[in-house]
Tab-separated table of C-alpha atoms in Angstrom:
chain	number	residue	atom	x	y	z
D	1	UNK	CA	71.660	114.373	61.800
D	2	UNK	CA	71.832	117.914	60.498
D	3	UNK	CA	74.643	119.945	62.001
D	4	UNK	CA	74.434	123.683	62.573
D	5	UNK	CA	78.202	124.099	62.247
D	6	UNK	CA	78.473	125.324	65.811
D	7	UNK	CA	80.604	123.614	68.428
D	8	UNK	CA	82.854	124.039	71.445
D	9	UNK	CA	86.609	123.582	71.821
D	10	UNK	CA	87.436	120.426	73.793
D	11	UNK	CA	91.245	120.758	73.657
D	12	UNK	CA	93.848	122.371	71.403
D	13	UNK	CA	97.543	122.777	70.704
D	14	UNK	CA	99.657	125.495	69.112
D	15	UNK	CA	101.875	123.737	66.619
D	16	UNK	CA	105.385	125.261	66.521
D	17	UNK	CA	107.183	122.839	64.194
D	18	UNK	CA	107.223	122.863	60.413
D	19	UNK	CA	105.980	119.351	59.689
D	20	UNK	CA	104.614	119.895	56.180
D	21	UNK	CA	105.202	122.231	53.246
D	22	UNK	CA	102.478	124.850	53.184
D	23	UNK	CA	101.758	124.651	56.899
D	24	UNK	CA	103.785	127.460	58.422
D	25	UNK	CA	103.888	127.524	62.233
D	26	UNK	CA	102.450	128.645	64.502
D	27	UNK	CA	98.949	127.330	63.826
D	28	UNK	CA	96.233	125.999	66.100
D	29	UNK	CA	94.988	122.397	65.905
D	30	UNK	CA	91.932	121.549	67.968
D	31	UNK	CA	89.276	119.001	68.772
D	32	UNK	CA	85.843	120.586	68.402
D	33	UNK	CA	82.664	118.985	69.723
D	34	UNK	CA	79.523	119.776	67.680
D	35	UNK	CA	76.774	121.257	69.863
D	36	UNK	CA	74.351	118.643	68.533
D	37	UNK	CA	76.272	115.575	69.808
D	38	UNK	CA	79.004	115.549	72.445
D	39	UNK	CA	80.081	112.011	71.469
D	40	UNK	CA	81.572	113.397	68.264
D	41	UNK	CA	85.023	114.912	67.989
D	42	UNK	CA	86.214	116.878	64.944
D	43	UNK	CA	89.919	117.396	64.348
D	44	UNK	CA	90.365	120.830	62.817
D	45	UNK	CA	92.281	124.115	62.754
D	46	UNK	CA	91.099	127.199	64.621
D	47	UNK	CA	91.391	130.321	62.472
D	48	UNK	CA	90.752	134.041	62.898
D	49	UNK	CA	91.886	133.800	66.525
D	50	UNK	CA	95.141	134.532	68.348
D	51	UNK	CA	96.611	131.300	69.819
D	52	UNK	CA	96.735	132.861	73.298
D	53	UNK	CA	93.021	133.676	73.156
D	54	UNK	CA	91.860	130.047	72.751
D	55	UNK	CA	90.145	128.626	75.848
D	56	UNK	CA	88.537	125.315	76.792
D	57	UNK	CA	84.819	125.309	76.051
D	58	UNK	CA	85.118	128.290	73.685
D	59	UNK	CA	82.158	128.500	71.253
D	60	UNK	CA	83.201	128.161	67.607
D	61	UNK	CA	81.508	127.914	64.218
D	62	UNK	CA	82.545	126.232	60.986
D	63	UNK	CA	84.097	128.041	58.052
D	64	UNK	CA	84.993	126.097	54.921
D	65	UNK	CA	88.297	126.485	53.116
D	66	UNK	CA	88.196	125.606	49.427
D	67	UNK	CA	91.227	123.574	48.290
D	68	UNK	CA	91.965	122.666	44.693
D	69	UNK	CA	94.492	120.064	43.597
D	70	UNK	CA	94.303	119.680	39.807
D	71	UNK	CA	90.718	118.657	39.056
D	72	UNK	CA	90.108	117.674	42.667
D	73	UNK	CA	88.166	120.218	44.722
D	74	UNK	CA	87.538	119.795	48.452
D	75	UNK	CA	86.080	122.015	51.161
D	76	UNK	CA	87.913	121.629	54.447
D	77	UNK	CA	85.970	122.407	57.655
D	78	UNK	CA	87.872	124.901	59.844
D	79	UNK	CA	86.484	126.698	62.889
D	80	UNK	CA	86.542	130.303	64.105
D	81	UNK	CA	85.259	132.002	67.262
D	82	UNK	CA	81.458	132.236	67.418
D	83	UNK	CA	80.924	135.614	69.044
F	1	UNK	CA	94.725	82.278	90.278
F	2	UNK	CA	97.087	82.454	87.334
F	3	UNK	CA	96.754	83.112	83.646
F	4	UNK	CA	96.031	80.181	81.371
F	5	UNK	CA	99.477	80.807	79.913
F	6	UNK	CA	101.441	80.943	83.168
F	7	UNK	CA	102.090	77.236	83.452
F	8	UNK	CA	102.567	76.733	79.722
F	9	UNK	CA	104.933	79.329	78.289
F	10	UNK	CA	108.079	81.262	79.197
F	11	UNK	CA	110.108	83.991	77.584
F	12	UNK	CA	113.208	81.867	77.094
F	13	UNK	CA	115.416	84.185	75.069
F	14	UNK	CA	115.945	87.881	74.431
F	15	UNK	CA	118.113	89.643	71.872
F	16	UNK	CA	118.834	93.112	70.594
F	17	UNK	CA	120.830	94.488	67.683
F	18	UNK	CA	123.048	97.547	67.746
F	19	UNK	CA	120.871	100.606	68.320
F	20	UNK	CA	121.663	104.024	66.918
F	21	UNK	CA	120.253	107.254	65.621
F	22	UNK	CA	121.395	106.494	62.078
F	23	UNK	CA	123.499	103.374	61.886
F	24	UNK	CA	123.441	103.235	58.094
F	25	UNK	CA	123.445	99.446	58.305
F	26	UNK	CA	121.061	97.199	56.439
F	27	UNK	CA	117.777	96.705	58.313
F	28	UNK	CA	117.626	92.987	57.576
F	29	UNK	CA	121.130	92.557	58.974
F	30	UNK	CA	120.144	94.345	62.205
F	31	UNK	CA	117.005	92.215	62.489
F	32	UNK	CA	118.943	89.011	61.926
F	33	UNK	CA	121.432	90.072	64.629
F	34	UNK	CA	118.634	90.462	67.171
F	35	UNK	CA	116.937	87.205	66.151
F	36	UNK	CA	120.116	85.122	66.273
F	37	UNK	CA	121.008	86.641	69.663
F	38	UNK	CA	117.593	85.733	71.078
F	39	UNK	CA	117.786	82.164	69.777
F	40	UNK	CA	121.284	81.692	71.235
F	41	UNK	CA	120.158	83.236	74.538
F	42	UNK	CA	117.362	80.647	74.657
F	43	UNK	CA	119.965	77.893	74.310
F	44	UNK	CA	118.583	76.918	70.920
F	45	UNK	CA	119.667	76.769	67.298
F	46	UNK	CA	117.739	78.183	64.348
F	47	UNK	CA	116.668	74.620	63.517
F	48	UNK	CA	114.744	74.475	66.817
F	49	UNK	CA	112.548	77.455	65.902
F	50	UNK	CA	109.171	76.258	64.622
F	51	UNK	CA	107.186	79.476	64.806
F	52	UNK	CA	107.624	83.119	63.694
F	53	UNK	CA	105.620	86.188	64.678
F	54	UNK	CA	106.329	89.869	64.120
F	55	UNK	CA	104.893	93.378	64.236
F	56	UNK	CA	104.122	95.142	61.907
F	57	UNK	CA	105.173	92.768	59.117
F	58	UNK	CA	105.271	93.991	55.538
F	59	UNK	CA	103.757	97.362	56.383
F	60	UNK	CA	102.819	100.134	53.986
F	61	UNK	CA	103.513	102.779	56.644
F	62	UNK	CA	106.236	105.409	56.468
F	63	UNK	CA	109.846	104.715	55.458
F	64	UNK	CA	111.703	102.470	57.870
F	65	UNK	CA	108.617	101.673	59.964
F	66	UNK	CA	109.168	97.980	59.283
F	67	UNK	CA	112.812	96.935	59.147
F	68	UNK	CA	112.202	93.346	58.066
F	69	UNK	CA	109.026	91.435	57.289
F	70	UNK	CA	108.192	87.923	58.426
F	71	UNK	CA	109.099	86.560	55.002
F	72	UNK	CA	112.435	88.406	55.016
F	73	UNK	CA	113.535	86.654	58.208
F	74	UNK	CA	111.991	83.360	57.110
F	75	UNK	CA	114.258	83.462	54.068
F	76	UNK	CA	117.349	85.029	55.618
F	77	UNK	CA	117.579	82.605	58.535
F	78	UNK	CA	116.203	79.567	56.712
F	79	UNK	CA	113.512	78.934	59.327
F	80	UNK	CA	110.944	76.200	58.632
F	81	UNK	CA	108.064	77.283	60.868
F	82	UNK	CA	104.762	75.512	61.459
F	83	UNK	CA	103.127	78.683	62.776
F	84	UNK	CA	103.522	82.237	61.473
F	85	UNK	CA	101.692	85.495	62.183
F	86	UNK	CA	102.771	88.988	61.216
F	87	UNK	CA	100.772	92.168	60.932
F	88	UNK	CA	99.952	95.624	62.098
F	89	UNK	CA	96.317	94.946	63.045
F	90	UNK	CA	97.015	93.903	66.594
F	91	UNK	CA	96.321	95.043	70.186
F	92	UNK	CA	99.356	97.311	70.126
F	93	UNK	CA	102.855	96.291	69.128
F	94	UNK	CA	103.142	93.513	71.712
F	95	UNK	CA	100.205	91.718	70.120
F	96	UNK	CA	102.863	89.852	68.131
F	97	UNK	CA	104.351	88.532	71.402
F	98	UNK	CA	100.898	87.481	72.571
F	99	UNK	CA	100.433	85.671	69.248
F	100	UNK	CA	103.661	83.776	69.958
F	101	UNK	CA	102.540	82.871	73.477
F	102	UNK	CA	99.136	81.673	72.262
F	103	UNK	CA	100.738	79.569	69.548
F	104	UNK	CA	102.990	77.818	72.067
F	105	UNK	CA	100.238	77.396	74.681
F	106	UNK	CA	97.934	76.043	71.994
F	107	UNK	CA	100.450	73.450	70.868
F	108	UNK	CA	101.056	74.944	67.441
F	109	UNK	CA	104.783	75.422	68.076
F	110	UNK	CA	107.452	74.720	70.720
F	111	UNK	CA	109.726	77.742	70.219
F	112	UNK	CA	108.426	80.882	68.515
F	113	UNK	CA	110.819	83.641	67.435
F	114	UNK	CA	109.189	87.080	67.632
F	115	UNK	CA	110.708	90.429	66.624
F	116	UNK	CA	110.176	94.127	65.983
F	117	UNK	CA	112.657	95.842	63.709
F	118	UNK	CA	112.656	99.535	62.988
F	119	UNK	CA	114.824	101.575	60.660
F	120	UNK	CA	113.305	105.026	60.818
F	121	UNK	CA	116.550	106.768	61.768
F	122	UNK	CA	118.304	105.942	58.514
F	123	UNK	CA	115.182	105.880	56.330
F	124	UNK	CA	113.997	109.306	57.419
F	125	UNK	CA	117.496	110.738	57.398
F	126	UNK	CA	117.744	109.981	53.685
F	127	UNK	CA	114.943	112.464	53.073
F	128	UNK	CA	112.453	114.179	55.298
F	129	UNK	CA	109.534	112.075	56.463
F	130	UNK	CA	106.902	112.086	53.780
F	131	UNK	CA	104.073	114.475	54.436
F	132	UNK	CA	100.936	115.802	52.811
F	133	UNK	CA	100.936	115.555	49.073
F	134	UNK	CA	104.326	113.868	48.903
F	135	UNK	CA	102.744	110.828	47.277
F	136	UNK	CA	100.189	112.837	45.340
F	137	UNK	CA	96.452	112.789	45.513
F	138	UNK	CA	94.088	112.863	48.451
F	139	UNK	CA	95.216	111.320	51.704
F	140	UNK	CA	93.114	108.304	52.618
F	141	UNK	CA	92.086	106.416	55.729
F	142	UNK	CA	93.172	107.845	59.061
F	143	UNK	CA	95.404	110.395	57.328
F	144	UNK	CA	92.426	111.912	55.491
F	145	UNK	CA	91.422	113.618	58.737
F	146	UNK	CA	94.903	114.617	59.900
F	147	UNK	CA	96.961	115.813	56.944
F	148	UNK	CA	94.525	118.516	55.682
F	149	UNK	CA	94.941	120.177	59.083
F	150	UNK	CA	98.716	119.778	59.297
F	151	UNK	CA	98.288	117.407	62.241
F	152	UNK	CA	100.791	114.747	63.262
F	153	UNK	CA	101.094	112.355	66.168
F	154	UNK	CA	102.922	115.019	68.193
F	155	UNK	CA	99.992	117.426	67.862
F	156	UNK	CA	97.542	114.790	69.015
F	157	UNK	CA	99.708	113.927	72.023
F	158	UNK	CA	99.930	117.663	72.766
F	159	UNK	CA	96.132	117.845	72.824
F	160	UNK	CA	96.103	114.933	75.254
F	161	UNK	CA	98.483	116.892	77.516
F	162	UNK	CA	96.274	119.987	77.239
F	163	UNK	CA	93.138	117.953	78.044
F	164	UNK	CA	94.861	116.658	81.189
F	165	UNK	CA	95.849	120.214	82.138
F	166	UNK	CA	92.233	121.364	81.717
F	167	UNK	CA	90.596	118.457	83.528
F	168	UNK	CA	93.166	117.395	86.115
F	169	UNK	CA	95.453	120.374	86.575
F	170	UNK	CA	98.503	118.659	85.106
F	171	UNK	CA	101.510	121.000	84.916
F	172	UNK	CA	104.588	121.038	82.687
F	173	UNK	CA	106.726	120.780	85.827
F	174	UNK	CA	105.012	117.468	86.662
F	175	UNK	CA	105.222	116.134	83.110
F	176	UNK	CA	108.939	116.968	83.064
F	177	UNK	CA	109.620	114.160	85.543
F	178	UNK	CA	109.160	111.537	82.815
F	179	UNK	CA	111.821	112.950	80.488
F	180	UNK	CA	114.211	113.791	83.344
F	181	UNK	CA	114.008	110.355	84.986
F	182	UNK	CA	114.330	108.526	81.684
F	183	UNK	CA	117.395	110.596	80.764
F	184	UNK	CA	119.014	109.774	84.096
F	185	UNK	CA	118.315	106.078	83.433
F	186	UNK	CA	119.692	106.331	79.890
F	187	UNK	CA	123.027	107.477	81.301
F	188	UNK	CA	123.352	103.947	82.727
F	189	UNK	CA	122.518	102.308	79.396
F	190	UNK	CA	125.392	102.198	76.867
F	191	UNK	CA	122.899	101.531	74.045
F	192	UNK	CA	120.819	104.651	74.721
F	193	UNK	CA	120.627	107.375	72.060
F	194	UNK	CA	120.846	110.388	74.398
F	195	UNK	CA	122.915	110.541	77.562
F	196	UNK	CA	123.546	114.265	78.173
F	197	UNK	CA	122.213	115.356	81.565
F	198	UNK	CA	118.707	116.848	81.587
F	199	UNK	CA	117.289	118.962	84.415
F	200	UNK	CA	114.024	120.794	84.996
F	201	UNK	CA	115.398	124.139	83.868
F	202	UNK	CA	116.543	122.705	80.532
F	203	UNK	CA	113.193	120.967	80.094
F	204	UNK	CA	111.146	124.108	80.760
F	205	UNK	CA	113.223	126.206	78.353
F	206	UNK	CA	113.303	123.599	75.569
F	207	UNK	CA	111.953	124.200	72.095
F	208	UNK	CA	108.209	123.640	71.827
F	209	UNK	CA	107.138	121.146	69.192
F	210	UNK	CA	103.458	121.685	69.760
F	211	UNK	CA	102.598	123.725	72.830
F	212	UNK	CA	102.367	122.342	75.545
F	213	UNK	CA	104.490	119.435	74.222
F	214	UNK	CA	108.243	120.161	73.990
F	215	UNK	CA	111.060	118.303	72.239
F	216	UNK	CA	111.924	116.288	75.362
F	217	UNK	CA	108.377	114.861	75.438
F	218	UNK	CA	108.834	113.210	72.033
F	219	UNK	CA	110.553	109.899	71.404
F	220	UNK	CA	113.387	109.664	68.934
F	221	UNK	CA	113.498	107.725	65.672
F	222	UNK	CA	116.302	105.189	65.557
F	223	UNK	CA	117.589	102.029	63.916
F	224	UNK	CA	117.388	98.846	65.935
F	225	UNK	CA	115.751	95.462	66.345
F	226	UNK	CA	114.562	93.518	69.377
F	227	UNK	CA	113.679	89.806	69.438
F	228	UNK	CA	112.282	87.248	71.869
F	229	UNK	CA	111.897	83.500	71.927
F	230	UNK	CA	108.725	82.154	73.505
F	231	UNK	CA	109.029	78.495	74.537
F	232	UNK	CA	107.088	75.737	76.259
F	233	UNK	CA	107.581	75.972	80.023
F	234	UNK	CA	109.456	72.642	80.067
F	235	UNK	CA	112.358	74.385	78.321
F	236	UNK	CA	113.089	76.470	81.453
F	237	UNK	CA	115.312	73.717	82.895
F	238	UNK	CA	117.600	73.880	79.855
F	239	UNK	CA	118.378	77.594	80.225
F	240	UNK	CA	121.618	78.948	81.672
F	241	UNK	CA	119.768	82.015	82.999
F	242	UNK	CA	116.474	82.591	84.849
F	243	UNK	CA	113.407	82.179	82.662
F	244	UNK	CA	110.686	84.815	82.558
F	245	UNK	CA	107.239	83.631	83.645
F	246	UNK	CA	104.119	85.252	82.207
F	247	UNK	CA	101.943	85.912	85.247
F	248	UNK	CA	99.116	87.654	83.388
F	249	UNK	CA	98.185	89.215	80.043
F	250	UNK	CA	95.558	91.774	79.205
F	251	UNK	CA	94.767	93.063	75.705
F	252	UNK	CA	92.167	95.531	74.483
F	253	UNK	CA	91.182	97.297	71.295
F	254	UNK	CA	87.846	98.878	72.157
F	255	UNK	CA	88.431	102.261	70.563
F	256	UNK	CA	88.377	103.218	66.914
F	257	UNK	CA	91.785	103.068	65.258
F	258	UNK	CA	92.225	106.830	65.088
F	259	UNK	CA	94.226	109.162	67.275
F	260	UNK	CA	91.074	111.044	68.150
F	261	UNK	CA	88.952	107.892	68.309
F	262	UNK	CA	89.088	107.290	72.058
F	263	UNK	CA	85.922	107.925	74.024
F	264	UNK	CA	88.045	109.810	76.553
F	265	UNK	CA	91.177	111.324	75.043
F	266	UNK	CA	92.938	111.559	78.407
F	267	UNK	CA	93.123	107.762	78.557
F	268	UNK	CA	95.118	105.007	76.887
F	269	UNK	CA	91.962	102.979	76.247
F	270	UNK	CA	88.267	103.474	76.956
F	271	UNK	CA	88.295	100.160	78.836
F	272	UNK	CA	90.195	100.092	82.126
F	273	UNK	CA	92.726	97.297	82.456
F	274	UNK	CA	91.389	93.979	83.707
F	275	UNK	CA	94.855	92.605	84.479
F	276	UNK	CA	94.361	92.538	88.258
F	277	UNK	CA	91.388	90.203	87.770
F	278	UNK	CA	93.804	87.723	86.212
F	279	UNK	CA	96.278	87.291	89.058
F	280	UNK	CA	96.509	86.996	92.842
F	281	UNK	CA	99.201	89.685	92.893
F	282	UNK	CA	98.153	93.289	93.446
F	283	UNK	CA	99.428	96.568	92.075
F	284	UNK	CA	101.390	97.036	95.317
F	285	UNK	CA	103.555	94.025	94.371
F	286	UNK	CA	105.016	95.681	91.254
F	287	UNK	CA	108.733	96.461	91.665
F	288	UNK	CA	109.428	97.707	88.140
F	289	UNK	CA	107.300	99.073	85.274
F	290	UNK	CA	107.977	99.463	81.555
F	291	UNK	CA	105.368	101.955	80.362
F	292	UNK	CA	105.025	102.987	76.731
F	293	UNK	CA	106.385	106.449	76.045
F	294	UNK	CA	106.097	107.273	72.364
F	295	UNK	CA	105.269	110.616	73.984
F	296	UNK	CA	105.817	111.335	77.681
F	297	UNK	CA	102.103	111.770	78.362
F	298	UNK	CA	101.379	108.122	77.546
F	299	UNK	CA	103.243	107.132	80.726
F	300	UNK	CA	100.674	109.098	82.748
F	301	UNK	CA	97.856	107.205	81.035
F	302	UNK	CA	99.499	103.842	81.774
F	303	UNK	CA	100.147	104.732	85.434
F	304	UNK	CA	96.419	105.305	85.827
F	305	UNK	CA	95.379	102.323	83.715
F	306	UNK	CA	97.457	99.932	85.855
F	307	UNK	CA	96.107	101.611	88.988
F	308	UNK	CA	99.442	102.834	90.344
F	309	UNK	CA	97.528	106.002	91.206
F	310	UNK	CA	93.954	107.225	90.965
F	311	UNK	CA	92.494	108.558	87.728
F	312	UNK	CA	93.665	112.106	87.133
F	313	UNK	CA	96.332	111.959	89.847
F	314	UNK	CA	99.293	110.745	87.770
F	315	UNK	CA	100.669	114.298	87.552
F	316	UNK	CA	100.867	114.584	91.330
F	317	UNK	CA	102.130	110.983	91.519
F	318	UNK	CA	105.233	111.841	89.499
F	319	UNK	CA	105.638	115.446	90.706
F	320	UNK	CA	108.625	114.301	92.733
F	321	UNK	CA	110.745	112.454	90.164
F	322	UNK	CA	112.382	110.424	92.940
F	323	UNK	CA	109.328	108.146	93.129
F	324	UNK	CA	109.779	106.783	89.602
F	325	UNK	CA	113.588	106.921	89.642
F	326	UNK	CA	115.852	103.894	89.731
F	327	UNK	CA	116.013	103.807	93.553
F	328	UNK	CA	112.429	105.025	94.054
F	329	UNK	CA	109.222	103.174	94.962
F	330	UNK	CA	108.312	102.498	91.338
F	331	UNK	CA	111.241	102.627	88.920
F	332	UNK	CA	110.084	102.995	85.314
F	333	UNK	CA	111.733	102.626	81.907
F	334	UNK	CA	115.200	101.993	83.303
F	335	UNK	CA	116.788	101.694	79.840
F	336	UNK	CA	115.837	105.308	79.158
F	337	UNK	CA	112.495	104.623	77.500
F	338	UNK	CA	111.922	105.755	73.956
F	339	UNK	CA	112.467	109.413	74.865
F	340	UNK	CA	116.177	108.807	75.501
F	341	UNK	CA	116.702	105.193	74.419
F	342	UNK	CA	115.146	105.362	70.945
F	343	UNK	CA	111.888	104.264	69.383
F	344	UNK	CA	112.175	100.483	69.584
F	345	UNK	CA	108.398	100.609	69.546
F	346	UNK	CA	107.366	98.787	72.685
F	347	UNK	CA	109.677	95.826	72.212
F	348	UNK	CA	112.415	97.747	74.021
F	349	UNK	CA	110.048	98.056	76.987
F	350	UNK	CA	109.523	94.298	77.116
F	351	UNK	CA	113.255	93.672	76.669
F	352	UNK	CA	114.111	95.860	79.670
F	353	UNK	CA	111.422	94.193	81.807
F	354	UNK	CA	112.931	90.783	80.971
F	355	UNK	CA	116.408	92.008	81.976
F	356	UNK	CA	114.993	93.294	85.271
F	357	UNK	CA	113.149	90.030	85.994
F	358	UNK	CA	116.303	88.046	85.174
F	359	UNK	CA	118.452	90.299	87.348
F	360	UNK	CA	120.666	91.162	84.378
F	361	UNK	CA	120.150	94.930	84.075
F	362	UNK	CA	123.629	95.755	85.348
F	363	UNK	CA	124.081	99.248	86.812
F	364	UNK	CA	120.385	99.947	86.343
F	365	UNK	CA	119.166	96.769	88.040
F	366	UNK	CA	116.256	97.208	90.455
F	367	UNK	CA	116.731	95.209	93.660
F	368	UNK	CA	114.878	91.894	93.989
F	369	UNK	CA	112.258	92.204	91.277
F	370	UNK	CA	109.286	89.996	92.202
F	371	UNK	CA	106.812	91.389	89.689
F	372	UNK	CA	107.311	93.579	86.612
F	373	UNK	CA	104.527	95.380	84.755
F	374	UNK	CA	104.685	96.135	81.027
F	375	UNK	CA	102.147	98.373	79.283
F	376	UNK	CA	102.497	99.020	75.551
F	377	UNK	CA	100.251	100.757	73.061
F	378	UNK	CA	98.864	104.241	72.858
F	379	UNK	CA	96.162	106.466	71.522
F	380	UNK	CA	93.767	103.802	70.408
F	381	UNK	CA	96.270	101.633	68.564
F	382	UNK	CA	95.135	98.904	70.943
F	383	UNK	CA	96.942	97.933	74.111
F	384	UNK	CA	98.734	94.962	75.618
F	385	UNK	CA	99.651	94.774	79.310
F	386	UNK	CA	101.779	92.039	80.853
F	387	UNK	CA	102.827	90.998	84.327
F	388	UNK	CA	106.134	89.143	84.326
F	389	UNK	CA	108.015	87.484	87.170
F	390	UNK	CA	110.894	85.137	87.837
F	391	UNK	CA	110.155	81.421	87.855
F	392	UNK	CA	109.212	80.273	91.367
């Protein structure tokens, strides 16, 4: 199934603890449900949004973050508000 | 109506090693302590043991996750078993105990020694828990979809709390009852990790780990081992203490093995427990409950899964902590649970239920326990529920 990259926030948390190098708190972790199929759940980070402004059911859209580790290149799907 | 196992097997022996935040003692030594204690408690010698089961066995998980494998104990204690089973792919941690019960009921062994040993306190203290990139290369399997987002188990539990707030109106004040009651219980358990008093004010002002989950909602890594002996029911007469009868068992692993893999993330499993179809007792008969608490919110899921309250009403059910306190209607996790007692990973829950059924819980004994409920497993790791009672 082709995905539009749009979804809604099912639930989220504002992480406050430094678990990993390179992940400086606070940051938002969320489950996003693609608009095309509500049986699917995507674990992701919400970006370009203040933690206090996140709400249940908030429309979001995908934005890819390019990560390079040596010769390995990946594009990580993050989500931002879909105004 | 009774379980197929009820008339065939008993929990004949229980044993526990020293438990501590960072004992700095060898994990195999701790495991052997627990195993030998359980065998002696069952009135047996190591030569009587003809079966071994354990969780998680020789695991590749994080440092200290498995204190001693099946082969370690096989060698260290010189056991010559006919039946062995050890592994992490199981309906929750207590799947290893179910394996032991099935082996005895099926005639494969007479006395199976079963243990869970954990050494995360010392192992993680030696260096921070390994995170993203620490081993190099791309994370694989379940971690491939957590580590790139900086997500750990605590974050996923926090999202379960938030989902319950959104859907059912759960509040932090309600959730606090779990940590507060368990801390009060821990003060009666000399083996517990934390015994400083904890009240609502301290809970509400505590450091957030992952909002809305605070530090008191998270269990604590420790060193310690717990062991059981499962025997044929005929052995009950040879014991110098009450035996523990297995009234009913219920296992499930319907959901994908991922933290986010549950069909409904507010639940412990997408399949409601069938345990009350396997016994003539009802939920109203339960005098004591050991409910898994790797994070506080899992207790809410188990309360609903057992049917102690209606779906979505567990927050209101525990709003007054007196109900689940030692002298309340439904005492839970009287040893302090994993939040205050340490992460013995479900085996501590079964150990405490056995003490309560045997009437040996000392200052934290619940009066006249007729039926004890044990629910272990969380977040789609698979679940095992048990109903235990004294021999009639």
